[in-house]
Coordinates of C-alpha atoms in Angstrom, one line a residue:
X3 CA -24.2 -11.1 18.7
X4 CA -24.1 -7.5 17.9
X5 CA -23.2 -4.8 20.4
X6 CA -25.6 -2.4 21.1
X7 CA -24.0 -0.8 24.6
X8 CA -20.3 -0.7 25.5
X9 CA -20.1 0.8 28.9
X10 CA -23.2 2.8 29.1
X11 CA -22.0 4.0 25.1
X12 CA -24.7 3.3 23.0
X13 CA -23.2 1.6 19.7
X14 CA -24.6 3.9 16.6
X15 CA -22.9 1.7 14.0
X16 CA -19.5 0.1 13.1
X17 CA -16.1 1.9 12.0
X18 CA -14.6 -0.8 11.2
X19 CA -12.2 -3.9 12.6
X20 CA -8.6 -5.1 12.9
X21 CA -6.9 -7.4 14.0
X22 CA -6.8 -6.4 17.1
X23 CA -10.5 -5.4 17.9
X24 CA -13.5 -3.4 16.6
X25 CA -14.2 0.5 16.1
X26 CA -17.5 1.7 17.1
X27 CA -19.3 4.9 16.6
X28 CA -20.7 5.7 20.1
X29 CA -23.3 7.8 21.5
X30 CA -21.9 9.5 25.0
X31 CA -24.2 8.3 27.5
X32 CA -24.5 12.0 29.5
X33 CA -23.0 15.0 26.6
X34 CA -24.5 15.3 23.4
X35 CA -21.7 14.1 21.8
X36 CA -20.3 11.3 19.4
X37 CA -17.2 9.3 19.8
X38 CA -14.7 6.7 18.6
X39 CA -14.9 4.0 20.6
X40 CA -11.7 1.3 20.5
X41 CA -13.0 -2.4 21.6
X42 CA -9.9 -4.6 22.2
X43 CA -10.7 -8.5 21.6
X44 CA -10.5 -10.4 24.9
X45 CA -7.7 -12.4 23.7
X46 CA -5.3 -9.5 24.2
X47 CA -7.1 -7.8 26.4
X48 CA -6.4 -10.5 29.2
X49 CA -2.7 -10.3 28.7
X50 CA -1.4 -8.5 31.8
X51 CA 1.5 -7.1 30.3
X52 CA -0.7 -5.4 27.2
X53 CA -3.2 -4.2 29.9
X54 CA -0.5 -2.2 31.9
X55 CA 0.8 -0.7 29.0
X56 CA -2.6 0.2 27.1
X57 CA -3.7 1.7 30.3
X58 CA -0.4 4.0 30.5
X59 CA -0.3 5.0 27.1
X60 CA -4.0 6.2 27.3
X61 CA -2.8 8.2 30.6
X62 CA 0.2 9.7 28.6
X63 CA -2.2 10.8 26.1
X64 CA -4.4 12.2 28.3
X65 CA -1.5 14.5 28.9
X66 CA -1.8 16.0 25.2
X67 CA -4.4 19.0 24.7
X68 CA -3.8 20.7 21.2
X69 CA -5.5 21.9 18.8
X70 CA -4.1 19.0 15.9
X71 CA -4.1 16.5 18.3
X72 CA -7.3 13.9 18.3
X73 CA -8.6 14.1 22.3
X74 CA -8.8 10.9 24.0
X75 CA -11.4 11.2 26.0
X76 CA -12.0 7.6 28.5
X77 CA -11.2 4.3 29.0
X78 CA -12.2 1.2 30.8
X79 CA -12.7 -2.3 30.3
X80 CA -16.2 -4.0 29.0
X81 CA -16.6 -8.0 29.8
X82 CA -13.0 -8.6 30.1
X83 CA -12.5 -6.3 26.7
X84 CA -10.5 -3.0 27.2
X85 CA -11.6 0.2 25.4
X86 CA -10.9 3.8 24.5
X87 CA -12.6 6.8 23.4
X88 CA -11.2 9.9 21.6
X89 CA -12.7 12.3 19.3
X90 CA -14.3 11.5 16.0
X91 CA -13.5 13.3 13.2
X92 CA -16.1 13.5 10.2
X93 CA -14.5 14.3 6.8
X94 CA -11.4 12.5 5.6
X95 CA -7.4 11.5 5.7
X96 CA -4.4 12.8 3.5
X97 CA -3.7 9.0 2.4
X98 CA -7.2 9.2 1.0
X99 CA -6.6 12.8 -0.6
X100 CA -3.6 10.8 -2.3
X101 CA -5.6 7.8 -3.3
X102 CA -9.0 9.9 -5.0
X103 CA -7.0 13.2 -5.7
X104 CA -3.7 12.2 -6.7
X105 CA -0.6 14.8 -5.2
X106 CA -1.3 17.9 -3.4
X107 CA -1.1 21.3 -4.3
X108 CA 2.5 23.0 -2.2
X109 CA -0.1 25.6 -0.3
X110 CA -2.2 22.7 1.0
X111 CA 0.4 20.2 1.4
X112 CA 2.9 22.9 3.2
X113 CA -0.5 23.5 5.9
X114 CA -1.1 19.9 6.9
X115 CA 3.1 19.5 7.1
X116 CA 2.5 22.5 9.0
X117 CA -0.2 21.5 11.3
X118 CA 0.8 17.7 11.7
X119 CA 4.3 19.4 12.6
X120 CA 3.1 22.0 15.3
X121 CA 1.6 18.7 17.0
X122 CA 4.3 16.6 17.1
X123 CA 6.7 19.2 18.7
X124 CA 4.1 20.2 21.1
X125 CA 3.9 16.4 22.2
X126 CA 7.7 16.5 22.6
X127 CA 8.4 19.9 24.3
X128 CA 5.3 19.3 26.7
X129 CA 5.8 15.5 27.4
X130 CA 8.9 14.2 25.6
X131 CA 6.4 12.0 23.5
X132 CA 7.2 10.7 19.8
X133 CA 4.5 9.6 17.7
X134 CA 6.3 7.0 16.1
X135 CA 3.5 6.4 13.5
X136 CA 3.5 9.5 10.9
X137 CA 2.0 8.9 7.6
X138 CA -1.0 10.4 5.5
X139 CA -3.4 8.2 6.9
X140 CA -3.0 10.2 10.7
X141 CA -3.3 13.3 9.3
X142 CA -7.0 13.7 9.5
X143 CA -9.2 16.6 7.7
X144 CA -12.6 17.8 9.5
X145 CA -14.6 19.0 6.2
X146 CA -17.7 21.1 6.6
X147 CA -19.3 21.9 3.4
X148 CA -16.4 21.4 1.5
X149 CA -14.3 23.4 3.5
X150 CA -11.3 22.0 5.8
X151 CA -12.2 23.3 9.3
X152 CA -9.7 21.3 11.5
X153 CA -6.5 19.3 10.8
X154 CA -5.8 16.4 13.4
X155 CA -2.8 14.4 14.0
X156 CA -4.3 10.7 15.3
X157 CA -2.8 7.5 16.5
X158 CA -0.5 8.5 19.1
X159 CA -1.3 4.9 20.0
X160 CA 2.4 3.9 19.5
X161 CA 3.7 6.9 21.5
X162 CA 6.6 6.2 23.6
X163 CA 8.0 8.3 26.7
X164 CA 11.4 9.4 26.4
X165 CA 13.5 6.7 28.5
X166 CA 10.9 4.4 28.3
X167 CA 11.8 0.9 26.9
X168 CA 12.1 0.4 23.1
X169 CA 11.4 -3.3 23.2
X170 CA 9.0 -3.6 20.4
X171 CA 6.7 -6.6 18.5
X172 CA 5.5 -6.8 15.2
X173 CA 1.8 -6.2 16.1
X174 CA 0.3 -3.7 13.6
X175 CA 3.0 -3.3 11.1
X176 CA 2.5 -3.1 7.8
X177 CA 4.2 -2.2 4.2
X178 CA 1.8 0.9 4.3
X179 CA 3.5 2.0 7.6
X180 CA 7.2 1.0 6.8
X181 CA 7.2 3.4 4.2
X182 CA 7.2 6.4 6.6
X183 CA 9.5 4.0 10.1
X184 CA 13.3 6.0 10.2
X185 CA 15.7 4.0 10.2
X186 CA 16.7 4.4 14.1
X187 CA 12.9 3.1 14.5
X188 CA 13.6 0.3 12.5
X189 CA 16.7 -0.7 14.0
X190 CA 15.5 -0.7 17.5
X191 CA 17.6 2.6 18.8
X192 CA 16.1 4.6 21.3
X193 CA 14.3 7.3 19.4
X194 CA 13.5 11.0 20.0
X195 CA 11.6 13.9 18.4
X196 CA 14.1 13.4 15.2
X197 CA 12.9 10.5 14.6
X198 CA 9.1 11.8 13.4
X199 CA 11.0 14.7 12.1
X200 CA 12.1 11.9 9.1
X201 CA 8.3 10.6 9.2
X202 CA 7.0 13.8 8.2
X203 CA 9.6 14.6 5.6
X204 CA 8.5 10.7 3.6
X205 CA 4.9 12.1 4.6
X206 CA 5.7 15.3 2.9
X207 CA 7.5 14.0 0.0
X208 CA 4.9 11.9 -0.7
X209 CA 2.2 14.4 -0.3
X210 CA 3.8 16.3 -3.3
X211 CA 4.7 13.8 -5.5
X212 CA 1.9 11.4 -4.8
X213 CA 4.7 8.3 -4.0
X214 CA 6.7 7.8 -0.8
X215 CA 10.6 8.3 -1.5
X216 CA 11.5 4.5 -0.5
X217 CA 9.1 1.8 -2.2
X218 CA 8.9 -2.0 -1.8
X219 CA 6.8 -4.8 -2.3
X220 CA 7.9 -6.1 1.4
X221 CA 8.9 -5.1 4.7
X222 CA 12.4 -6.4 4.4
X223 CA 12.8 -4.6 1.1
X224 CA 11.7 -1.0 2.6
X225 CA 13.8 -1.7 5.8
X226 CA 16.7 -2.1 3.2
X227 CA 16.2 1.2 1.4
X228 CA 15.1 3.3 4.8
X229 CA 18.4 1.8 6.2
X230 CA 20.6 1.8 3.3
X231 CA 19.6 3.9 0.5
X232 CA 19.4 7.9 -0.3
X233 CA 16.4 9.1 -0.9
X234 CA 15.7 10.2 -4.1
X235 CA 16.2 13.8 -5.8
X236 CA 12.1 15.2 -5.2
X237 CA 12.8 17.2 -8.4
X238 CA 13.4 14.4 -10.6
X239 CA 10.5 12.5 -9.2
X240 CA 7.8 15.3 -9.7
X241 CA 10.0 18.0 -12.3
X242 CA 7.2 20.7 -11.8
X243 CA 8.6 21.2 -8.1
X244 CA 11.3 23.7 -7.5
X245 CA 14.5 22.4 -7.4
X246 CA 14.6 24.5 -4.2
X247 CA 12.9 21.5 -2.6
X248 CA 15.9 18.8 -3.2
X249 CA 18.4 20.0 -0.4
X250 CA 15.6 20.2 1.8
X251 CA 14.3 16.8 1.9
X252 CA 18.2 15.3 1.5
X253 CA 18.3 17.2 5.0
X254 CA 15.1 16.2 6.7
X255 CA 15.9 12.3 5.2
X256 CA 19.6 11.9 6.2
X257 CA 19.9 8.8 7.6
X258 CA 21.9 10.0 11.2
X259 CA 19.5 12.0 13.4
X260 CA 22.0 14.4 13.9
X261 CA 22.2 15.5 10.6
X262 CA 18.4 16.0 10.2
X263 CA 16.3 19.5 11.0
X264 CA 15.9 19.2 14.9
X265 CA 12.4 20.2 15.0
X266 CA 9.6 19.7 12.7
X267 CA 9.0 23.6 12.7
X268 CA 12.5 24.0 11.5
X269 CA 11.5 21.4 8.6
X270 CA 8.4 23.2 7.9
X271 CA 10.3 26.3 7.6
X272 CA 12.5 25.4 5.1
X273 CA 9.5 23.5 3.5
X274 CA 7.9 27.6 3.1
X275 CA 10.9 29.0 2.0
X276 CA 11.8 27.1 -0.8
X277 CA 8.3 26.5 -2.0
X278 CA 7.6 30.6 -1.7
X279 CA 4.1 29.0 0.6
X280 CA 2.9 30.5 4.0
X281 CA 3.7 29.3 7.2
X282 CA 0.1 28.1 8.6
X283 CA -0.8 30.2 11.7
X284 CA 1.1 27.9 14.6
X285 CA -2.3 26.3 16.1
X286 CA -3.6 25.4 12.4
X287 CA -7.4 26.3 13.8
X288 CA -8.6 28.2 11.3
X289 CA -10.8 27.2 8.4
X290 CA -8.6 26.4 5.1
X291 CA -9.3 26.7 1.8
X292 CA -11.6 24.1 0.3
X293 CA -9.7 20.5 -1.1
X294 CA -9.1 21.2 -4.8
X295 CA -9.7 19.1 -7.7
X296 CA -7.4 15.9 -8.6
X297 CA -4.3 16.7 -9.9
X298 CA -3.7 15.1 -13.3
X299 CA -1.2 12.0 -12.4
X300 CA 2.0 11.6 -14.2
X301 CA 3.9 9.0 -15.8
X302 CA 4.8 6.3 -13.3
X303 CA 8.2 7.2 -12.3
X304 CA 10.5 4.2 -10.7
X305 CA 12.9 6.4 -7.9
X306 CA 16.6 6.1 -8.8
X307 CA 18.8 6.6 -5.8
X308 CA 21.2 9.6 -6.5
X309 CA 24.0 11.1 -4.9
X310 CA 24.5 11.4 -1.1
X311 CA 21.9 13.4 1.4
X312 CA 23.0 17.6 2.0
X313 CA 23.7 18.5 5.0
X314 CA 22.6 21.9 6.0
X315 CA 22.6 24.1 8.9
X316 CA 20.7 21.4 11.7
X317 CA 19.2 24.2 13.5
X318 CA 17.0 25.6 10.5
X319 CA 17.1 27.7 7.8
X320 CA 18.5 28.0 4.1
X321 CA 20.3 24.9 3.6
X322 CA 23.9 24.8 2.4
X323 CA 25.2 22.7 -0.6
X324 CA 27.7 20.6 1.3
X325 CA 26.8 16.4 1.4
X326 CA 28.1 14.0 3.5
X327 CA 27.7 9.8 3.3
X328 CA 25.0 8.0 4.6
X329 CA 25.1 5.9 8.2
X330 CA 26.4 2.5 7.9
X331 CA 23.3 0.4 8.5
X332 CA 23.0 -2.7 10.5
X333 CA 20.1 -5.4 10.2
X334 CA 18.7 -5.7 14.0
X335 CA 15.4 -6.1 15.3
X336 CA 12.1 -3.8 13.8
X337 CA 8.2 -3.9 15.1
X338 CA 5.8 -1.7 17.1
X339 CA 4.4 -1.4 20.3
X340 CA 1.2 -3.5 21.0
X341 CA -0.8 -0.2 21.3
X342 CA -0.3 0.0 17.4
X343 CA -4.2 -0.9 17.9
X344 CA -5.6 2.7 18.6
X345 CA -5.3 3.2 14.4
X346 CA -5.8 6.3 12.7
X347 CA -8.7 5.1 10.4
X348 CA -11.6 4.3 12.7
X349 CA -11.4 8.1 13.6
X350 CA -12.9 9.5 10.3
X351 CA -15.6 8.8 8.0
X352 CA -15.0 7.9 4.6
X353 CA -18.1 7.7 2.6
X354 CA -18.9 4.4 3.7
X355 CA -15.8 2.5 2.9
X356 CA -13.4 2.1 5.8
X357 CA -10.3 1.5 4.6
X358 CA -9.8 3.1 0.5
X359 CA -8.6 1.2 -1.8
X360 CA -6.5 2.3 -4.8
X361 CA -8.3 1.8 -8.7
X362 CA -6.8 -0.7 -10.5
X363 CA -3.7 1.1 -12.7
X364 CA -4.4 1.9 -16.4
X365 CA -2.5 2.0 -19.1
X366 CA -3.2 3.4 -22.3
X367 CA -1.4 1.6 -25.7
X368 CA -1.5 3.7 -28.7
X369 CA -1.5 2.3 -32.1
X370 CA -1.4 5.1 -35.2
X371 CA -0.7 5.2 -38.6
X372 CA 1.0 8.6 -38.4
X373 CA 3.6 10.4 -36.7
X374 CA 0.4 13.1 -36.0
X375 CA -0.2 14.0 -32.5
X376 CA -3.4 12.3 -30.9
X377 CA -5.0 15.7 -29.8
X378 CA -5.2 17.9 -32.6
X379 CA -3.7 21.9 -32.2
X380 CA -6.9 23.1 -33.7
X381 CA -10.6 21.8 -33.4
X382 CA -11.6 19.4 -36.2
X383 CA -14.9 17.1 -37.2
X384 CA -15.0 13.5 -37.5
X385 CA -14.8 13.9 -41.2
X386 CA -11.7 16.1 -41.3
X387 CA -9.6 14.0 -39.0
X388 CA -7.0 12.4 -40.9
X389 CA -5.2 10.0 -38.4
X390 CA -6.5 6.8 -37.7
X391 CA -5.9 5.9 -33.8
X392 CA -6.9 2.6 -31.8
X393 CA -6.9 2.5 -28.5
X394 CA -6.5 -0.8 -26.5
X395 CA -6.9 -0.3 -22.9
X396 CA -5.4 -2.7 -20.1
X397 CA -6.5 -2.8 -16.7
X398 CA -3.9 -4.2 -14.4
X399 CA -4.2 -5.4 -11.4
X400 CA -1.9 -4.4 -8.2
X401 CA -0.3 -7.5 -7.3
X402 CA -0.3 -7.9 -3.6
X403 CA 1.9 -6.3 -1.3
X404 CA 2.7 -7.4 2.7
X405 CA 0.1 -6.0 5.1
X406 CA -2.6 -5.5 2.3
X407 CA -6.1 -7.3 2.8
X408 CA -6.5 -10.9 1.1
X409 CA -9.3 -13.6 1.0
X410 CA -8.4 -16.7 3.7
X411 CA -10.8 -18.8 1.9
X412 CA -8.8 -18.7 -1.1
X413 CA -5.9 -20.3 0.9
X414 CA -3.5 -18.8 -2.1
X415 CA -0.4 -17.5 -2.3
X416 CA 1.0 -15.0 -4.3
X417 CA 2.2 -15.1 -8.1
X418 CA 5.7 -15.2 -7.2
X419 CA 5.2 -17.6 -4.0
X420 CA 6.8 -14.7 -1.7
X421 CA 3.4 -13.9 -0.3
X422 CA 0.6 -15.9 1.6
X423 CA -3.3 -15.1 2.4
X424 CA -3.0 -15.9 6.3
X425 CA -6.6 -17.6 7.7
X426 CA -5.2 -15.5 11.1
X427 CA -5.4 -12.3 9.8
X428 CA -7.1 -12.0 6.5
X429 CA -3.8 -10.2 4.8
X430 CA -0.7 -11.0 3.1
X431 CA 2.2 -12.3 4.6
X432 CA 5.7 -12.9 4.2
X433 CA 6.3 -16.4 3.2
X434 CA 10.0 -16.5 4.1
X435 CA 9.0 -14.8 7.7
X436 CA 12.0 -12.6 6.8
X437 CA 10.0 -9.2 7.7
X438 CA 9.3 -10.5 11.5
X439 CA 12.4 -9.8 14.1
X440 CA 13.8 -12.9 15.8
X441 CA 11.7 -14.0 19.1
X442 CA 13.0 -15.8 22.0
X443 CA 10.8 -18.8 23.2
X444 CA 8.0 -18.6 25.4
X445 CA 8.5 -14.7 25.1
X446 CA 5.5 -13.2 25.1
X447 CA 3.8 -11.8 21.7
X448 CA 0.6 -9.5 21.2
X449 CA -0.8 -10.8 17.3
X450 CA -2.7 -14.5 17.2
X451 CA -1.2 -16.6 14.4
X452 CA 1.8 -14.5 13.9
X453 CA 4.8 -16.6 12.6
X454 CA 8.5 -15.3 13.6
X455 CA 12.2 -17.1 13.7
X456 CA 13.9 -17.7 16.8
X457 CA 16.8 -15.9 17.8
X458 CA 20.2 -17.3 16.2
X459 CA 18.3 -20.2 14.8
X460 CA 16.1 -21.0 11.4
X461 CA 13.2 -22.6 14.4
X462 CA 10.2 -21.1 13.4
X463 CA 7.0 -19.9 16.1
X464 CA 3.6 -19.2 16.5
X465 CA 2.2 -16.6 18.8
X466 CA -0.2 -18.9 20.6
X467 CA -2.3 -18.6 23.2
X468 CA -1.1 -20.0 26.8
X469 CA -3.4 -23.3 28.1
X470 CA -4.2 -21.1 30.8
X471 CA -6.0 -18.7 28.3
X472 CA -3.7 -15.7 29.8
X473 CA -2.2 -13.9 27.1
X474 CA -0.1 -15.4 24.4
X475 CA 3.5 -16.4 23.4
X476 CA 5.8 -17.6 20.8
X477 CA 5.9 -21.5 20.8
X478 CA 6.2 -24.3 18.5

């Protein structure tokens, strides 16, 4: 049955859904005003546990009023399903930027850095709040007329308190997020502002080179490179960027917090100064410059780990040239809070399509009869031309990745078996369950049909839902 009224919000159309509930645009029922409105399915929404913590992450957030921070505006609960509200933002995200533009330009790319930045230390020094979720896709533009009016940081939904606990699940997590999760994140530490200080230098990086530094076709491959691999030179990845820009991001992507910039305006400083780019006015409120055309992409580079990070001074500044070794890594526990719900992408519109996809890749084979270039130095006709060239275009696929959509009808699995299309969430999934953390028994668990190991045993679990029909656990 469609939903036409959620709390005296009257439905104007559908977002888009999850696996955790629906996204509505919503009429306000007394301002003249749209919203975002979050619809939790009842399944989770009865789980008492989930319900104390949605409701106190929605009050934290409450909390935050900033200029790139998306407003949450209400919540409640509608026939036993819980809800939010926050501000809707018409235009579009940086992921998508990336995905129809290719890389940014330094100016823009050093403004949203910028902007995203002033957010996340103003959540920190007001509240002690990390975001915990950085990437393109929660950077979100407001475009009028072509022109980028606002720039939002979104889905604080995973924000912790400081001292709060770090007990996290694997609700929400996918090979799209993991590529942006630092490495005390992922190995279950308690975390602090540092922590989205390394989110917004892979953001960053991969802004201006149009590729994250760490790539992986699963979750326990990216967990192994955040955890155990340097990140690689930005210069040799995109050669048109000053080589100004490698000490930086060895700095902002060392793997011990302590040897990271300790603020994300001390990253966005040195960002400025070795790119010769403006500092963006501190609130980011003023109208920007309008989104330029698509960059011409490269050739598909494959990242080679170099070297060891460069430390510089922590505090900010011109980095110095001395390096140090990266932290021993230990495999422990990774996942997300449940409020990984609140996502990013039901904020924005996106010309229709929800959630972009990237074009197939393709590659170009040429096949001459000369050693002649295949654009001629000087203008020619069809009859002058003297090379002969045949093009034979490919178009290749993207095999699947963990996280990405899939058909559940098509039972299948992937090409090289590692992957499944799971019937529970409509997505690809790790076949050897390796990219879930262990679960204790009966403990209880926030994603229907998830499949996990027990702790210190190869047992494997479901997260099922209790006889009782009160929230859900991890049982055989």
């Amino acid at each position: 049955m469609d939903i036409t009224e959620i709390s005296g919000y009257r439905v104007l159309r559908q977002l888009g859904a999850g696996g955790m509930g629906q996204v509505f645009l919503v009429q306000h029922p007394r301002l003249p005003r749209q919203d975002a409105l979050k619809l939790i399915d009842a399944g989770v929404s009865r789980n008492n546990e989930f319900k104390a913590r949605f409701q106190r992450e929605a009050d934290l957030l409450a909390l935050l009023s900033h200029p790139n921070i998306v407003t949450l505006y209400d919540r409640g609960e509608y026939d036993g399903r819980l809800w939010i509200t926050m501000e809707y933002i018409a235009g579009t995200d940086a992921d998508e930027l990336l995905t129809t533009r290719g890389r940014l330009p330094i100016d823009l790319t050093q403004k949203l850095i910028s902007c995203a930045g002033s957010a996340l230390d103003y959540a920190w020094r007001k509240q002690q709040i990390t975001h915990r979720d950085v990437k393109p896709a929660n950077i979100l533009l407001a475009i009028d007329d072509g022109q980028i009016e606002a720039v939002k940081l979104a889905d604080f939904g995973i924000a912790k308190a400081a001292g709060e606990s770090t007990t996290l699940t694997s609700t929400g997590m996918t090979v799209g997020t993991l590529q942006y999760v630092s490495p005390e994140a992922i190995e279950g530490h308690d975390v602090d502002n540092r922590s989205d200080v390394y989110s917004l230098g892979c953001t960053a990086f991969h802004l201006l080179t149009g590729q994250p530094p760490f790539a992986g076709k699963t979750m326990t491959s990216l967990i192994s490179a955040h955890l155990n691999q340097d990140a690689p030179s930005i210069s040799d990845v995109a050669p048109e960027l000053p080589e100004a820009l490698n000490p930086v991001f060895a700095m902002v992507l060392a793997k011990n917090p302590d040897d990271r910039y300790q603020s994300c305006g001390h990253f966005v400083a040195a960002l400025a100064e070795a790119t010769g780019s403006e500092i963006a006015d501190p609130t980011c409120a003023q109208t920007m410059s309008a989104i330029p055309a698509r960059i011409p992409k490269r050739t598909a580079y494959a990242p080679t780990m170099v070297g060891k990070a460069v430390a510089t001074d922590r505090s900010g500044g011109t980095p110095p040239g001395s390096s140090r070794g990266a932290m021993a890594a230990l495999w422990t526990s990774l996942a997300v809070i449940a409020l990984a719900a609140i996502a990013a992408g039901f904020l924005l519109t996106r010309g229709g399509s929800e959630s972009a996809t990237p074009p197939p890749v393709s590659t170009t084979t040429p096949t001459t009869t000369s050693t002649s270039s295949l654009t001629p130095s000087t203008p020619t006709t069809a009859a002058e031309t003297t090379t002969e060239v045949t093009m034979t275009q490919e178009q290749i696929v993207p095999g699947p990745v963990e996280g990405m959509p899939c058909d559940p009808s098509t039972d299948g699995q992937s090409p090289d078996a590692t992957l499944h299309c799971s019937g529970m969430t409509g997505t690809w999934r790790d076949l050897t369950h390796q990219s879930n953390p262990t679960v204790q028994w009966n403990e209880p668990c926030f994603e229907p049909g998830a499949r996990a190991r027990v702790q210190n045993t190869d047992a494997l679990v479901t997260c099922q839902l209790l006889p009782s029909g009160e929230g859900y656990t991890w049982r055989q």
